[in-house]
PDB file of C-alpha atoms in Angstrom:
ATOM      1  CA  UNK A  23       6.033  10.341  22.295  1.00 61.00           C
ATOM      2  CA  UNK A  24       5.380  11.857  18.696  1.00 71.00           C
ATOM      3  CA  UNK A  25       4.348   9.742  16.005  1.00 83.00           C
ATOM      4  CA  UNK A  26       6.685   8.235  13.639  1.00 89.00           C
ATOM      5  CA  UNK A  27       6.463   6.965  10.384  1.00 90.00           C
ATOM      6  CA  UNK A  28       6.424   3.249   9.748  1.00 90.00           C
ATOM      7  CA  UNK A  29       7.783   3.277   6.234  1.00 90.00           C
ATOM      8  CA  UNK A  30      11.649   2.239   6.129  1.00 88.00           C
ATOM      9  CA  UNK A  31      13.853   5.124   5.682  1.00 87.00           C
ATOM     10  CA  UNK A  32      11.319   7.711   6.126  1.00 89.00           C
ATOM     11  CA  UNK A  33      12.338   9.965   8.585  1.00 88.00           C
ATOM     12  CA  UNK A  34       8.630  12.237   9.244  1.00 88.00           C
ATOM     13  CA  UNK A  35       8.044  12.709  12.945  1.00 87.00           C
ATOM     14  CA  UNK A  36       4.833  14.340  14.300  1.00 81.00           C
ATOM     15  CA  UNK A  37       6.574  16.871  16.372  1.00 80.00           C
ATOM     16  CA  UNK A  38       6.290  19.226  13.087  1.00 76.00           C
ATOM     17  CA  UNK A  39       2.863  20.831  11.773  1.00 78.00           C
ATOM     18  CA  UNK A  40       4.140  19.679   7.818  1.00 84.00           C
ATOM     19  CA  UNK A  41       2.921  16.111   8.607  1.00 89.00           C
ATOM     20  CA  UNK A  42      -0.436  14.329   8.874  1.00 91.00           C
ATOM     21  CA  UNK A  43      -0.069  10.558  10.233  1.00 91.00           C
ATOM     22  CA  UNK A  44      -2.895   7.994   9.336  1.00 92.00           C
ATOM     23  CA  UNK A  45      -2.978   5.068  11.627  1.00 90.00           C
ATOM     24  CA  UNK A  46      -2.289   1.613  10.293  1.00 90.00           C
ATOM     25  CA  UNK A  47      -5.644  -0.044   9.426  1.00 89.00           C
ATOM     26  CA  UNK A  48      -7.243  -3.164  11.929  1.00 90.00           C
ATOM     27  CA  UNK A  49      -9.522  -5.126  11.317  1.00 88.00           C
ATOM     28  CA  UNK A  50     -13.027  -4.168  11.731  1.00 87.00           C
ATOM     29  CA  UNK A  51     -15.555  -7.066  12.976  1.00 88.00           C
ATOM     30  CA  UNK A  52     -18.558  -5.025  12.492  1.00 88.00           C
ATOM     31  CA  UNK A  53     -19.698  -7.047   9.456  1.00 89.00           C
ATOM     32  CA  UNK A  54     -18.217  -9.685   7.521  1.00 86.00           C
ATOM     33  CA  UNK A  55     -18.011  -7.590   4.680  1.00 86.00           C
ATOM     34  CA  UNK A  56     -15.973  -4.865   6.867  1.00 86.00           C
ATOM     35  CA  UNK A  57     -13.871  -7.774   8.240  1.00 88.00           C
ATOM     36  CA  UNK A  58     -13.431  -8.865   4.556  1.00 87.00           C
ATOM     37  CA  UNK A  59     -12.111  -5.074   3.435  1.00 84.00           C
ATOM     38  CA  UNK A  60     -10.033  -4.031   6.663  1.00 88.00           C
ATOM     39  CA  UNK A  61      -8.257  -7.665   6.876  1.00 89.00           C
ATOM     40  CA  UNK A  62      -7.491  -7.240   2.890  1.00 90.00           C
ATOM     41  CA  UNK A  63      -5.700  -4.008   3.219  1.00 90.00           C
ATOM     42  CA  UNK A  64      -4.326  -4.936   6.510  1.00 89.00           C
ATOM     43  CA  UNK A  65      -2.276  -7.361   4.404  1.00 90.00           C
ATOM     44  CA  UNK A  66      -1.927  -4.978   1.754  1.00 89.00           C
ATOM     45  CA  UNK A  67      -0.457  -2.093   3.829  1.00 89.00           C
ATOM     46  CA  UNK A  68       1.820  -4.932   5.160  1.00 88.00           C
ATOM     47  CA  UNK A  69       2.602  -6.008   1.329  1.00 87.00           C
ATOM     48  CA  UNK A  70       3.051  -2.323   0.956  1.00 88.00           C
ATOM     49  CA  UNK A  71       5.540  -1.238   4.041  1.00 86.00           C
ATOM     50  CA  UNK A  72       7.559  -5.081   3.676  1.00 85.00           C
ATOM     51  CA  UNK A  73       9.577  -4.465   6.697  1.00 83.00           C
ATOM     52  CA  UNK A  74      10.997  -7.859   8.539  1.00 81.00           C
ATOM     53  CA  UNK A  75      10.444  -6.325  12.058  1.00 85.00           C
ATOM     54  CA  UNK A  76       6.797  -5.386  12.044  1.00 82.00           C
ATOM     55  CA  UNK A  77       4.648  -7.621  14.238  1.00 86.00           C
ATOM     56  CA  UNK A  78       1.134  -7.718  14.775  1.00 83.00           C
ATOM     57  CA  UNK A  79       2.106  -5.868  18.452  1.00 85.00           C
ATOM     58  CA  UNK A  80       2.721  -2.745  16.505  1.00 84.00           C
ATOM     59  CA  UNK A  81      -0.304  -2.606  13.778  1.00 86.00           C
ATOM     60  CA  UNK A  82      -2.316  -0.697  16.891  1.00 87.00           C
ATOM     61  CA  UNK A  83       0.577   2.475  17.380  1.00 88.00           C
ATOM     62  CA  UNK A  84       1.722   2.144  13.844  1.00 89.00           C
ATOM     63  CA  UNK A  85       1.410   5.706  11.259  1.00 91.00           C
ATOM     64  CA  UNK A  86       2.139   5.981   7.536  1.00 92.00           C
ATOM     65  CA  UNK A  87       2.598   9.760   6.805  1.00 92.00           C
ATOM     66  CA  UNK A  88       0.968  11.414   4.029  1.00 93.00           C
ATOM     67  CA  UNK A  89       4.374  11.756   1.938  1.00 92.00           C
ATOM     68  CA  UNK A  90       3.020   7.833   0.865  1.00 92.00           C
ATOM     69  CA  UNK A  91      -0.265   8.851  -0.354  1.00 92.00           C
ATOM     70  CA  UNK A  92      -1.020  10.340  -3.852  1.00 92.00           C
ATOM     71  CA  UNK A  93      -3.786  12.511  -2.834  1.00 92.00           C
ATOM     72  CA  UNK A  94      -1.370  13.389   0.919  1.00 91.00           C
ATOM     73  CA  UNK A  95      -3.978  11.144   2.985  1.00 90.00           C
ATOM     74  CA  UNK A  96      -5.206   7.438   3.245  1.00 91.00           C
ATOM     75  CA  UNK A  97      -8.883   6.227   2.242  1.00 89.00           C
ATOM     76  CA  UNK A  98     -11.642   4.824   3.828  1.00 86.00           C
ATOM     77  CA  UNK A  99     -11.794   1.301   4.716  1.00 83.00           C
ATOM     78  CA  UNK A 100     -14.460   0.703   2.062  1.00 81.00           C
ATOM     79  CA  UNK A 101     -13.158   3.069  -0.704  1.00 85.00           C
ATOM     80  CA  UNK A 102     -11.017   0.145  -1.935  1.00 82.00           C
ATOM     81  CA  UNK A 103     -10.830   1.737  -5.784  1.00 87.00           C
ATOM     82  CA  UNK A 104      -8.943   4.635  -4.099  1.00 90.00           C
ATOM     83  CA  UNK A 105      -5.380   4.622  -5.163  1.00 89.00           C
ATOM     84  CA  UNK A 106      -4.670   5.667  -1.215  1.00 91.00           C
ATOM     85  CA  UNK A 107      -6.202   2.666   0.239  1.00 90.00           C
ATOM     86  CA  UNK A 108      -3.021   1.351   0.434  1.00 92.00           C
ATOM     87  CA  UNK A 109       0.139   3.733   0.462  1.00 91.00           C
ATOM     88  CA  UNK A 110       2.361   3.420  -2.934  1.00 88.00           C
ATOM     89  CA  UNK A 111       4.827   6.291  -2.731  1.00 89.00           C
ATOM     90  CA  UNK A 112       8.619   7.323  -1.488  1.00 86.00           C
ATOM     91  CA  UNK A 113       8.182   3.119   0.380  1.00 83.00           C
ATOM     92  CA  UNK A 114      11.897   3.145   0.991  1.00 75.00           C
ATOM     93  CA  UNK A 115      14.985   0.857  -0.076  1.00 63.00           C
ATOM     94  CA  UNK A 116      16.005   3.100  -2.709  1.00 52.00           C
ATOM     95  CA  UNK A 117      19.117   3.782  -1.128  1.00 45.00           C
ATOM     96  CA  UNK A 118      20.350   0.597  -0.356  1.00 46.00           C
ATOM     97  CA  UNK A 119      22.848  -1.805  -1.788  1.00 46.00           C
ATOM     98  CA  UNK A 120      21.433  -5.328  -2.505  1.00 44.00           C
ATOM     99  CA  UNK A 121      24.021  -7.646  -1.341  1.00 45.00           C
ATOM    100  CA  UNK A 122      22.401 -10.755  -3.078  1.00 45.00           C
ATOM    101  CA  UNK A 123      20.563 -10.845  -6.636  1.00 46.00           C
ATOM    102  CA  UNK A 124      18.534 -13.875  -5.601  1.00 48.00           C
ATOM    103  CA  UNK A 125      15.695 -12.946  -6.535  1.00 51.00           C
ATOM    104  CA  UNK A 126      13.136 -13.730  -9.136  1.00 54.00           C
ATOM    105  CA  UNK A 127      13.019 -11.172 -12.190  1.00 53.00           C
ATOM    106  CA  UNK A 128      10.793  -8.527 -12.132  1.00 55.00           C
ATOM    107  CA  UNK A 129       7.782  -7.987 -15.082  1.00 55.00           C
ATOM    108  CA  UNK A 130       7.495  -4.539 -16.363  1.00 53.00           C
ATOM    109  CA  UNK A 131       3.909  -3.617 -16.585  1.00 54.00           C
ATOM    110  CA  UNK A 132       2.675  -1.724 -19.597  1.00 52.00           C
ATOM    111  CA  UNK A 133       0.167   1.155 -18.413  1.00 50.00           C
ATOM    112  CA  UNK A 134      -3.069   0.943 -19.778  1.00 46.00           C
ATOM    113  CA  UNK A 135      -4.091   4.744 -20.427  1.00 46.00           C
ATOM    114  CA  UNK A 136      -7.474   3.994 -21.444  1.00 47.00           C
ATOM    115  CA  UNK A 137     -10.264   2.890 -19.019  1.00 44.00           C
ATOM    116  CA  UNK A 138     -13.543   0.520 -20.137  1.00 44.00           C
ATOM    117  CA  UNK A 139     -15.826   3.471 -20.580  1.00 44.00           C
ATOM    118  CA  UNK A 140     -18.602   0.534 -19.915  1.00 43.00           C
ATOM    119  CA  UNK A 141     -17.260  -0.045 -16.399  1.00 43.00           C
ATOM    120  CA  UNK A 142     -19.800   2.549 -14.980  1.00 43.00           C
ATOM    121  CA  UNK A 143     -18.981   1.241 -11.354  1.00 42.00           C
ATOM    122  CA  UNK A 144     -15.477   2.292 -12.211  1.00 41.00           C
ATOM    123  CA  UNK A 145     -16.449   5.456 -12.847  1.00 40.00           C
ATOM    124  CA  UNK A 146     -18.919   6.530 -10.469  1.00 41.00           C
ATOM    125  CA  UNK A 147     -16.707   5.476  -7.892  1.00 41.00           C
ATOM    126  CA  UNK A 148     -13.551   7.284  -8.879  1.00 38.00           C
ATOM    127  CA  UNK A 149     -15.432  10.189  -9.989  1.00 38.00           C
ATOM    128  CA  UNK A 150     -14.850  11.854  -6.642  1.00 43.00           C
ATOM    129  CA  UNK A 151     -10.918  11.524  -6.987  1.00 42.00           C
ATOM    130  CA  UNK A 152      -8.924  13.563  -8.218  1.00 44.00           C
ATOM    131  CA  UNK A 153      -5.674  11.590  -9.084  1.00 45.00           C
ATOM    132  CA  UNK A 154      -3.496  10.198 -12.264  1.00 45.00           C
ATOM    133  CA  UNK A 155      -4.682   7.369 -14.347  1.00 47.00           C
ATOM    134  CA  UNK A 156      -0.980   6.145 -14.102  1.00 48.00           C
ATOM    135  CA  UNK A 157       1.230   5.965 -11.347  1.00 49.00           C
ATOM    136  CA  UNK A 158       4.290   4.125 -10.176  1.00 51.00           C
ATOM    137  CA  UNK A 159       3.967   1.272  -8.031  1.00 51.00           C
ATOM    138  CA  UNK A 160       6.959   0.409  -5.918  1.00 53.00           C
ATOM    139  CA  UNK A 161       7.719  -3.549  -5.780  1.00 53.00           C
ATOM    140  CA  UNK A 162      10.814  -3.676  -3.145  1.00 52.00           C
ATOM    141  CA  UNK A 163      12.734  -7.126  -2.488  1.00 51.00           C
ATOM    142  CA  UNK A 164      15.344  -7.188   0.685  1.00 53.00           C
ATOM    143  CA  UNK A 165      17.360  -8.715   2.638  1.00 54.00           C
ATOM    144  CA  UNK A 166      17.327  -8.801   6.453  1.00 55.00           C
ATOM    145  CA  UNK A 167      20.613 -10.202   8.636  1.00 55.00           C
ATOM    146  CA  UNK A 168      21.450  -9.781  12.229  1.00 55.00           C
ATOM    147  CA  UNK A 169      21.654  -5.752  11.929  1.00 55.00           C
ATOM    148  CA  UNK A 170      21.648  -5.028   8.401  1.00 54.00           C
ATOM    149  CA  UNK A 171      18.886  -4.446   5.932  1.00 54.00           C
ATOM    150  CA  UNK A 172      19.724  -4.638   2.577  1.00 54.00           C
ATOM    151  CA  UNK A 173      17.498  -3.645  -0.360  1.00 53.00           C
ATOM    152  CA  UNK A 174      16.353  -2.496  -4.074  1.00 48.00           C
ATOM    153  CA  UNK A 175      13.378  -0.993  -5.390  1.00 48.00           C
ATOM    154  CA  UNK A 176      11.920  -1.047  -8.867  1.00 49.00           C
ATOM    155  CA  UNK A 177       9.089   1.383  -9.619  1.00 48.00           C
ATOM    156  CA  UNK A 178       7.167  -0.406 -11.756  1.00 53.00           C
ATOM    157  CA  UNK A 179       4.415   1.664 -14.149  1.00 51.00           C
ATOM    158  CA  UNK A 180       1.081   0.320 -13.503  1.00 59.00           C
ATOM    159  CA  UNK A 181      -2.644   2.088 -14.276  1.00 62.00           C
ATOM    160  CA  UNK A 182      -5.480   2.257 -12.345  1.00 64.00           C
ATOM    161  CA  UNK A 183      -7.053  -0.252 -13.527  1.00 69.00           C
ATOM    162  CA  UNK A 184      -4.328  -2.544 -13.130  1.00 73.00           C
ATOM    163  CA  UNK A 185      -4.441  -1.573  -9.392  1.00 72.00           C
ATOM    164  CA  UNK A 186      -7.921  -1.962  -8.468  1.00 75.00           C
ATOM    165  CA  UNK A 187      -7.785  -5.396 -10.301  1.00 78.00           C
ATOM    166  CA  UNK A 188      -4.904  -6.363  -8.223  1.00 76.00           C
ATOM    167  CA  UNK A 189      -6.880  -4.854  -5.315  1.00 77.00           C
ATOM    168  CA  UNK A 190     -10.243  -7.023  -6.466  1.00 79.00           C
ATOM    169  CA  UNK A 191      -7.999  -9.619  -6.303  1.00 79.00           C
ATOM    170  CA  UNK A 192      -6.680  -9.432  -2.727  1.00 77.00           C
ATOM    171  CA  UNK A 193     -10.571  -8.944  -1.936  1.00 78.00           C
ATOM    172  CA  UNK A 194     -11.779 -12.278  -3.431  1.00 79.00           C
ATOM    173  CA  UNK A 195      -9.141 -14.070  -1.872  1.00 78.00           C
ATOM    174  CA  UNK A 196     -10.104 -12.913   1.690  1.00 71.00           C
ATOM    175  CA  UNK A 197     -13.549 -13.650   1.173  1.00 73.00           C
ATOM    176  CA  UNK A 198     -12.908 -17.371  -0.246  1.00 74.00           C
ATOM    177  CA  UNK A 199     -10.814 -18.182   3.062  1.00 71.00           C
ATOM    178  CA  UNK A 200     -13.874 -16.876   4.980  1.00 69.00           C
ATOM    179  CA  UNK A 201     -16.400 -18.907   3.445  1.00 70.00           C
ATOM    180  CA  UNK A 202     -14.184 -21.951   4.008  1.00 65.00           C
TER     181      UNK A 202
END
């Protein structure tokens, strides 16, 4: 059976040579530092697809394509500062009708075009990418009944930097619940 893409709406099979699928990311128990990273964008891959009917019975056949990737394919595990470590693009619901506006408003984030030029972790680390210093990040809210998904999406502007903080975040948070 050919792969198919996990993201709602997207319709990329891997019966065609146009696609490349990257498997959705388990956690690795190697170290507690690689259990730390894989189990943090675990979540955030699940942030990132938000789809009612995904179960951890899936994660292990489950593919992204590489239309949801900046650079066309996902990062490594560890390469957190990557804007691909999690996939951001085309993550579906833009089609939809919301049936309910129950939902909290969204924050517009300002992009911040200029990067600490002090960070020097920053930027030997993203020195091997090639990819914007701005991007849209798409926050999606739905609504699930019986047999109908309703949605919106807002594309929201964030930086780089705003991501990887956000990422740092997600990072310290995992490691906190392990140490308790």
């Amino acid at each position: 059976m050919p792969a198919t893409c996990a993201v709602i709406g997207c319709n990329s099979r891997g019966n065609t040579l146009e696609r490349k699928f990257y498997r959705f990311p388990m956690i690795n128990k190697s170290s507690s530092k690689m259990m730390s990273f894989s189990k943090a964008r675990q979540d955030a891959w699940l942030a990132a697809i938000n789809r009612t009917d995904f179960y951890e019975k899936h994660y292990k056949h489950a593919r992204v394509c590489d239309l949801h990737f900046v650079s066309g394919k996902s990062a490594s595990v560890s390469d957190y500062r990557n804007p691909d470590w999690v996939p951001t693009l085309r993550l579906g619901y833009l089609n939809l009708k919301s049936e309910t506006s129950s939902h909290d408003p969204l924050e517009i984030l300002e992009p911040s075009l200029e990067l600490e030029a002090s960070d020097s972790s920053f930027n030997q680390s993203s020195s091997e990418h090639t990819c914007p210093q701005t991007e849209y990040f798409t926050v999606t809210t739905y609504t699930q009944t019986d047999d109908k998904i309703t949605g919106m999406s807002t594309d929201i502007l964030i930086s780089l930097q705003e991501r990887i903080t956000f990422l740092e975040d997600i990072l310290s948070t995992n490691i906190k619940k392990e140490d308790s």
